[in-house]
CSV table of C-alpha atoms in Angstrom, one decimal:
chain,number,residue,atom,x,y,z
P,14,MET,CA,106.7,109.8,113.7
P,15,GLU,CA,109.9,110.3,111.6
P,16,PHE,CA,113.4,109.4,113.4
P,17,GLY,CA,114.5,112.7,115.1
P,18,LYS,CA,111.7,115.1,113.2
P,19,MET,CA,111.1,116.9,116.2
P,20,PHE,CA,114.7,116.7,117.6
P,21,HIS,CA,116.7,119.4,115.6
P,22,MET,CA,120.2,118.8,116.5
P,23,PHE,CA,121.4,117.3,113.9
P,24,GLU,CA,119.2,120.1,111.2
P,25,LYS,CA,121.4,122.6,113.2
P,26,ILE,CA,124.3,121.1,112.5
P,27,ASN,CA,124.2,120.9,109.0
P,28,GLN,CA,123.6,124.4,108.8
P,29,GLY,CA,126.8,125.1,109.9
P,30,SER,CA,125.7,126.5,113.6
P,31,PRO,CA,126.3,125.5,117.2
P,32,TYR,CA,124.2,123.8,119.2
P,33,LEU,CA,122.9,124.8,122.9
P,34,ILE,CA,122.4,122.8,124.8
P,35,ALA,CA,120.5,124.0,128.8
P,36,GLU,CA,121.7,120.9,131.5
P,37,MET,CA,119.6,121.5,134.4
P,38,SER,CA,120.9,118.8,136.1
P,39,ALA,CA,120.7,119.6,140.0
P,40,ASN,CA,119.7,123.4,140.2
P,41,HIS,CA,116.1,122.6,139.8
P,42,ALA,CA,116.9,122.4,143.8
P,43,GLY,CA,114.1,120.0,144.5
P,44,LYS,CA,111.0,122.5,142.9
P,45,LEU,CA,109.4,122.1,140.3
P,46,ASP,CA,108.0,125.4,139.6
P,47,ASN,CA,112.1,126.2,139.3
P,48,ALA,CA,112.6,123.7,136.7
P,49,LEU,CA,109.9,125.0,134.9
P,50,GLU,CA,111.5,128.4,134.7
P,51,ILE,CA,114.5,127.7,133.8
P,52,VAL,CA,113.6,125.7,130.4
P,53,ARG,CA,111.3,129.1,129.8
P,54,GLN,CA,114.8,131.1,130.3
P,55,SER,CA,117.2,128.6,129.3
P,56,ALA,CA,115.3,128.8,125.2
P,57,LYS,CA,114.9,133.0,125.8
P,58,ALA,CA,118.9,132.9,126.8
P,59,GLY,CA,119.1,130.6,123.2
P,60,ALA,CA,119.0,127.8,124.2
P,61,ASP,CA,118.3,125.2,121.2
P,62,CYS,CA,117.6,122.5,124.3
P,63,VAL,CA,117.0,122.0,127.3
P,64,LYS,CA,118.8,118.9,129.7
P,65,ILE,CA,117.6,117.1,132.9
P,66,GLN,CA,118.6,113.9,133.9
P,67,ILE,CA,116.5,110.6,134.5
P,68,TYR,CA,117.9,108.3,137.9
P,69,THR,CA,116.7,107.7,141.9
P,70,ALA,CA,119.4,107.0,144.6
P,71,ASP,CA,119.1,103.6,144.7
P,72,THR,CA,119.7,103.4,140.2
P,73,LEU,CA,123.1,104.6,140.4
P,74,THR,CA,124.1,103.6,143.8
P,75,ILE,CA,123.1,101.8,147.0
P,76,ASP,CA,123.0,103.3,150.5
P,77,CYS,CA,126.0,101.9,152.3
P,78,ASP,CA,127.6,104.2,154.9
P,79,SER,CA,131.0,102.4,154.1
P,80,GLU,CA,134.2,105.0,152.9
P,81,TYR,CA,134.3,104.3,149.2
P,82,PHE,CA,130.6,105.2,149.1
P,83,ARG,CA,131.2,108.9,150.1
P,84,VAL,CA,133.3,111.9,148.5
P,85,LYS,CA,137.0,112.9,149.2
P,86,GLY,CA,137.9,116.0,147.9
P,87,GLY,CA,136.3,118.4,145.7
P,88,LEU,CA,133.0,119.9,145.3
P,89,TRP,CA,131.1,117.6,147.2
P,90,ASP,CA,133.7,116.4,149.6
P,91,GLY,CA,132.4,114.5,152.3
P,92,TYR,CA,128.6,113.9,151.0
P,93,ARG,CA,127.8,110.1,150.9
P,94,LEU,CA,127.1,108.8,147.4
P,95,TYR,CA,124.0,108.1,147.5
P,96,ASP,CA,122.8,111.5,149.6
P,97,LEU,CA,124.0,113.3,146.8
P,98,TYR,CA,122.2,111.4,144.4
P,99,GLN,CA,119.3,112.0,146.0
P,100,ASP,CA,119.6,115.7,147.1
P,101,ALA,CA,120.5,115.4,142.7
P,102,GLY,CA,117.6,114.3,141.1
P,103,THR,CA,114.8,115.0,138.7
P,104,PRO,CA,112.0,113.4,139.8
P,105,TRP,CA,110.6,110.9,137.5
P,106,GLU,CA,107.1,112.1,137.9
P,107,TRP,CA,108.0,115.4,136.3
P,108,GLN,CA,110.1,114.5,133.1
P,109,ALA,CA,107.1,114.8,130.3
P,110,ARG,CA,106.1,117.3,132.4
P,111,ILE,CA,109.3,119.5,131.8
P,112,LYS,CA,109.2,117.7,128.4
P,113,GLU,CA,106.0,119.4,127.3
P,114,GLU,CA,107.4,122.6,128.6
P,115,CYS,CA,109.7,122.4,126.3
P,116,GLU,CA,107.8,121.8,123.1
P,117,ALA,CA,105.3,124.8,124.7
P,118,CYS,CA,109.5,127.3,124.5
P,119,GLY,CA,110.5,126.1,120.6
P,120,VAL,CA,113.5,124.2,122.9
P,121,ASP,CA,114.0,120.3,122.4
P,122,PHE,CA,114.2,118.3,125.7
P,123,LEU,CA,117.0,116.0,126.9
P,124,SER,CA,117.3,113.0,129.2
P,125,THR,CA,120.0,111.3,130.5
P,126,PRO,CA,119.4,107.7,131.5
P,127,PHE,CA,121.6,105.8,133.7
P,128,ASP,CA,119.9,102.5,133.8
P,129,ALA,CA,117.5,100.4,130.8
P,130,ALA,CA,114.2,100.9,133.0
P,131,ALA,CA,114.8,104.6,132.6
P,132,VAL,CA,115.8,104.5,129.0
P,133,ASP,CA,112.5,102.1,128.1
P,134,PHE,CA,110.4,105.1,130.2
P,135,LEU,CA,112.2,108.0,128.2
P,136,GLU,CA,110.8,105.7,125.2
P,137,GLN,CA,107.4,106.2,127.0
P,138,ILE,CA,106.5,109.7,126.6
P,139,GLY,CA,108.7,110.6,123.5
P,140,CYS,CA,111.8,111.2,124.0
P,141,GLU,CA,113.6,111.1,120.4
P,142,ALA,CA,117.6,111.3,121.7
P,143,TYR,CA,119.4,110.0,124.5
P,144,LYS,CA,122.4,111.2,126.2
P,145,ILE,CA,125.0,108.9,127.9
P,146,ALA,CA,127.4,110.6,130.8
P,147,SER,CA,130.9,111.1,131.4
P,148,PHE,CA,130.7,108.7,134.2
P,149,GLU,CA,128.4,105.8,132.2
P,150,LEU,CA,130.6,106.1,129.2
P,151,VAL,CA,131.9,102.4,130.1
P,152,ASP,CA,128.6,100.6,130.6
P,153,LEU,CA,128.2,99.1,127.3
P,154,PRO,CA,125.1,97.4,127.8
P,155,LEU,CA,123.5,100.9,129.1
P,156,ILE,CA,125.1,102.5,124.5
P,157,GLU,CA,124.1,99.9,123.5
P,158,TYR,CA,119.9,100.3,124.4
P,159,ALA,CA,119.9,103.1,124.4
P,160,ALA,CA,121.6,103.2,120.9
P,161,SER,CA,119.0,99.9,120.0
P,162,LYS,CA,116.3,102.4,120.0
P,163,GLY,CA,117.3,104.2,116.7
P,164,LYS,CA,117.5,107.5,117.8
P,165,PRO,CA,120.5,110.3,118.4
P,166,MET,CA,123.1,109.2,120.9
P,167,ILE,CA,124.8,112.2,122.6
P,168,ILE,CA,127.7,110.7,124.0
P,169,SER,CA,130.3,112.6,127.0
P,170,CYS,CA,133.8,111.0,127.4
P,171,GLY,CA,135.6,112.9,130.7
P,172,MET,CA,138.0,110.5,131.0
P,173,GLY,CA,137.7,107.9,129.1
P,174,SER,CA,140.6,107.0,126.8
P,175,LEU,CA,141.0,105.6,123.2
P,176,GLU,CA,140.2,102.7,124.4
P,177,GLU,CA,136.6,104.0,125.9
P,178,ILE,CA,135.5,105.9,123.6
P,179,GLN,CA,135.9,103.5,120.6
P,180,ASP,CA,134.2,100.7,122.7
P,181,ALA,CA,131.5,103.1,122.9
P,182,VAL,CA,131.4,104.2,119.2
P,183,ASP,CA,131.2,100.8,118.9
P,184,ALA,CA,128.8,100.3,121.2
P,185,CYS,CA,125.5,102.7,119.7
P,186,ARG,CA,127.3,101.3,115.8
P,187,ARG,CA,126.4,97.1,116.2
P,188,VAL,CA,123.1,97.8,117.0
P,189,GLY,CA,122.8,100.1,113.9
P,190,ASN,CA,122.9,103.3,115.2
P,191,HIS,CA,125.5,105.9,113.2
P,192,GLN,CA,123.9,108.8,114.8
P,193,ILE,CA,126.7,109.9,117.5
P,194,VAL,CA,127.6,112.7,118.7
P,195,LEU,CA,130.9,112.3,121.1
P,196,LEU,CA,131.7,115.6,123.8
P,197,LYS,CA,135.1,116.3,124.7
P,198,CYS,CA,134.5,117.0,128.3
P,199,CYS,CA,137.2,117.9,130.9
P,200,SER,CA,135.4,115.9,134.7
P,201,GLU,CA,135.9,118.3,136.6
P,202,TYR,CA,133.8,120.4,138.9
P,203,PRO,CA,134.8,123.7,138.0
P,204,ALA,CA,136.7,122.5,135.7
P,205,SER,CA,140.6,123.9,134.5
P,206,TRP,CA,141.2,125.5,131.9
P,207,ALA,CA,144.9,123.9,132.5
P,208,ASP,CA,143.2,120.3,131.9
P,209,MET,CA,140.5,120.8,129.6
P,210,HIS,CA,142.9,119.9,126.2
P,211,LEU,CA,140.3,120.8,124.2
P,212,GLY,CA,142.5,121.0,121.4
P,213,ASN,CA,141.8,117.0,121.3
P,214,ILE,CA,137.9,117.7,119.2
P,215,PRO,CA,139.7,117.8,115.8
P,216,ASP,CA,140.8,115.3,116.6
P,217,MET,CA,138.1,113.1,117.3
P,218,LYS,CA,136.3,113.8,114.1
P,219,GLN,CA,139.2,112.3,112.8
P,220,ARG,CA,139.8,110.0,114.9
P,221,PHE,CA,136.3,108.4,115.1
P,222,GLY,CA,134.5,110.4,112.4
P,223,VAL,CA,131.9,111.2,113.6
P,224,SER,CA,130.9,114.9,114.7
P,225,VAL,CA,131.8,116.3,117.8
P,226,GLY,CA,130.5,118.8,120.5
P,227,LEU,CA,131.8,119.5,124.4
P,228,SER,CA,130.4,119.5,127.2
P,229,ASP,CA,131.7,122.4,130.0
P,230,HIS,CA,132.5,122.2,133.0
P,231,SER,CA,134.9,125.3,133.5
P,232,MET,CA,133.9,129.3,134.7
P,233,GLY,CA,132.6,131.4,131.8
P,234,SER,CA,131.7,131.5,128.6
P,235,LEU,CA,136.3,130.8,127.2
P,236,GLY,CA,135.9,127.0,127.0
P,237,ALA,CA,132.8,126.8,124.8
P,238,VAL,CA,134.2,130.1,122.8
P,239,VAL,CA,137.5,128.0,122.3
P,240,GLY,CA,135.5,124.8,121.7
P,241,VAL,CA,133.9,126.2,118.4
P,242,ALA,CA,136.2,127.7,117.4
P,243,LEU,CA,138.3,123.9,116.9
P,244,GLY,CA,135.0,123.0,115.8
P,245,ALA,CA,132.3,122.1,118.7
P,246,CYS,CA,129.3,121.5,116.6
P,247,VAL,CA,127.3,121.1,120.5
P,248,VAL,CA,128.3,123.1,123.3
P,249,GLU,CA,126.3,121.8,126.4
P,250,LYS,CA,126.6,123.8,130.1
P,251,HIS,CA,125.2,123.9,133.1
P,252,VAL,CA,122.7,126.8,133.9
P,253,CYS,CA,120.5,127.7,137.3
P,254,LEU,CA,117.9,130.6,138.0
P,255,SER,CA,120.5,132.2,139.8
P,256,ARG,CA,123.4,130.9,142.0
P,257,LYS,CA,122.4,131.6,145.5
P,258,ILE,CA,120.2,129.1,145.2
P,259,LYS,CA,122.3,126.5,145.9
P,260,ASN,CA,122.4,122.8,144.7
P,261,PRO,CA,125.3,120.1,144.3
P,262,ASP,CA,125.5,122.1,140.6
P,263,SER,CA,125.4,125.6,141.8
P,264,GLU,CA,129.3,126.3,142.0
P,265,PHE,CA,130.3,126.0,138.6
P,266,SER,CA,126.7,126.2,136.8
P,267,MET,CA,125.3,129.3,134.1
P,268,GLU,CA,123.2,132.2,135.3
P,269,MET,CA,120.8,133.0,132.2
P,270,ASP,CA,122.4,136.3,131.5
P,271,GLU,CA,125.4,134.9,131.4
P,272,PHE,CA,124.0,131.9,129.1
P,273,ALA,CA,123.0,134.3,126.9
P,274,ARG,CA,126.4,135.7,126.8
P,275,MET,CA,128.1,132.5,125.7
P,276,ALA,CA,125.5,132.3,123.1
P,277,GLN,CA,125.9,135.6,121.4
P,278,ASP,CA,129.8,135.1,121.8
P,279,VAL,CA,129.4,130.9,120.0
P,280,ARG,CA,128.1,132.1,117.6
P,281,ASN,CA,130.5,134.9,116.3
P,282,ALA,CA,132.6,132.8,117.3
P,283,LYS,CA,131.2,129.8,114.6
P,284,LEU,CA,131.5,133.0,111.9
P,285,ILE,CA,134.7,133.7,113.0
P,286,ALA,CA,136.6,130.6,112.5
P,287,ARG,CA,135.0,129.7,109.3
P,288,GLY,CA,137.1,128.8,106.5
P,289,PRO,CA,139.1,128.3,104.6
P,290,ASP,CA,138.2,131.2,102.2
P,291,TYR,CA,140.0,133.3,100.7
P,292,THR,CA,138.0,135.5,99.0
P,293,LEU,CA,137.1,139.3,100.2
P,294,SER,CA,133.6,140.3,101.2
P,295,GLU,CA,132.0,143.0,99.7
P,296,ARG,CA,133.6,145.6,102.9
P,297,GLU,CA,136.8,144.7,101.5
P,298,LYS,CA,136.0,145.1,98.1
P,299,SER,CA,135.5,149.0,99.2
P,300,SER,CA,139.1,148.6,100.8
P,301,LEU,CA,141.3,147.4,97.8
P,302,ILE,CA,141.7,151.6,96.4
P,303,PHE,CA,143.7,152.8,99.7
P,304,ARG,CA,146.2,150.1,99.4
P,305,ARG,CA,150.4,151.6,97.4
P,306,SER,CA,150.7,151.6,94.2
P,307,LEU,CA,152.8,153.5,91.7
P,308,PHE,CA,152.3,157.6,91.3
P,309,ALA,CA,154.3,160.5,90.1
P,310,VAL,CA,155.5,162.8,93.0
P,311,LYS,CA,157.3,164.4,90.4
P,312,ASP,CA,155.9,166.4,87.2
P,313,ILE,CA,156.9,163.4,84.4
P,314,GLY,CA,157.9,164.8,80.8
P,315,ALA,CA,156.6,162.9,77.1
P,316,GLY,CA,159.4,160.3,76.9
P,317,GLU,CA,161.6,160.9,79.8
P,318,GLU,CA,162.7,157.6,82.0
P,319,PHE,CA,160.7,156.6,85.3
P,320,THR,CA,163.2,156.9,89.0
P,321,PRO,CA,163.1,156.2,91.9
P,322,GLU,CA,162.6,159.9,92.5
P,323,ASN,CA,159.7,160.7,90.6
P,324,VAL,CA,158.0,157.6,90.8
P,325,ARG,CA,157.4,155.5,94.3
P,326,SER,CA,155.0,153.6,95.5
P,327,ILE,CA,152.0,155.3,98.6
P,328,ARG,CA,148.6,154.6,98.5
P,329,PRO,CA,145.5,155.1,96.9
P,330,GLY,CA,145.3,152.1,94.7
P,331,TYR,CA,144.9,153.6,91.5
P,332,GLY,CA,147.8,153.2,90.3
P,333,LEU,CA,150.4,149.9,88.8
P,334,VAL,CA,150.5,147.3,91.9
P,335,PRO,CA,154.3,148.0,93.8
P,336,LYS,CA,155.0,144.9,91.9
P,337,TYR,CA,155.7,146.7,89.2
P,338,MET,CA,158.5,149.5,89.9
P,339,GLN,CA,161.4,147.2,89.7
P,340,ILE,CA,160.1,146.8,86.0
P,341,LEU,CA,158.8,150.3,85.0
P,342,LEU,CA,161.9,152.6,86.2
P,343,GLY,CA,164.5,153.0,83.3
P,344,LYS,CA,161.2,152.5,80.5
P,345,LYS,CA,160.2,155.7,78.9
P,346,SER,CA,157.2,158.0,79.4
P,347,ARG,CA,154.6,157.8,76.8
P,348,ARG,CA,153.2,161.3,77.0
P,349,GLU,CA,153.6,164.4,80.4
P,350,ILE,CA,152.3,162.6,83.9
P,351,HIS,CA,151.2,165.4,86.1
P,352,ARG,CA,152.8,164.6,89.5
P,353,GLY,CA,149.7,163.3,91.2
P,354,GLU,CA,148.6,161.7,88.9
P,355,PRO,CA,148.5,157.5,88.9
P,356,ILE,CA,151.1,155.2,86.7
P,357,THR,CA,149.0,152.9,84.6
P,358,ARG,CA,150.0,150.4,81.9
P,359,GLU,CA,149.0,152.6,79.4
P,360,MET,CA,151.5,155.5,79.5
P,361,THR,CA,154.3,152.9,79.4
P,362,GLU,CA,156.8,151.9,76.8
P,363,GLY,CA,157.9,148.6,76.9
P,364,LEU,CA,155.9,147.5,79.8
P,365,GLU,CA,155.7,143.9,80.0
P,366,GLU,CA,153.0,141.8,81.7
């Protein structure tokens, strides 16, 4: 199969439409039926892609009670890392079934690998792109190995310094992979608006010479709308069937009706932010007639001078444009002009172009 034939991200980007990724993460809450329903509902809500993750607790960390391996503060305060990843993981044996459901629903499938074995597994089931999580931004061997498969690389840059982001981009390019999308990300759960710094999006695009999107952990649609207005070509948001289905990611995830509203909002934001383009729309053209122009506000006899008393700039726009007022004053009318008649060039003696 030709590379990228069934993965539509760059096609959408080239069309100028934001590519929307619904991130399932732990919101399946350990049930495959929930995972499949998230795929179905995400497709209905306007997602272009559904993303999951592929890891085990043992591939991410070790089973250890040391304080080094315990979360301190934030949404997962007190969790042992091993327990958190056990609770949040998506079983490997679900991956192909979820991909199949994505294909049936007409959305792209994406999975985040966390080690080389996961990349190999995803290759076996026909994955057509790879997503690198923010916390793996510094794992250059993983990035280089995934990129070596020659498929689109979507790399979240949460916590990333300029040097670390450049290193990740260089790792892809080293193996000949230039199909890179970086995602601006604030690795807070949920993210504070003050900490998001979405003004980095156009800067990242210029600095790194790649397309840039947004992995948005903030609540609601505002971050995504602002991101798209600033040039984000991809938006990734966590989604769930209901925040009442408790799991490690439910607190900061969008329910499906919220995702649907966001999808509409960001697509409209993309339309709103287009430009520069100073051409008039057809509806604007129809409003031109309601601009101001020069009109006789008193009857003016043939040969009579134009004065501020007999000519004014008023609506509508059938007469000369107001910039001619000072040129017009003192010149004489070629014919009789009635009150309420627009002043035209043909009525005036000596009016220069």
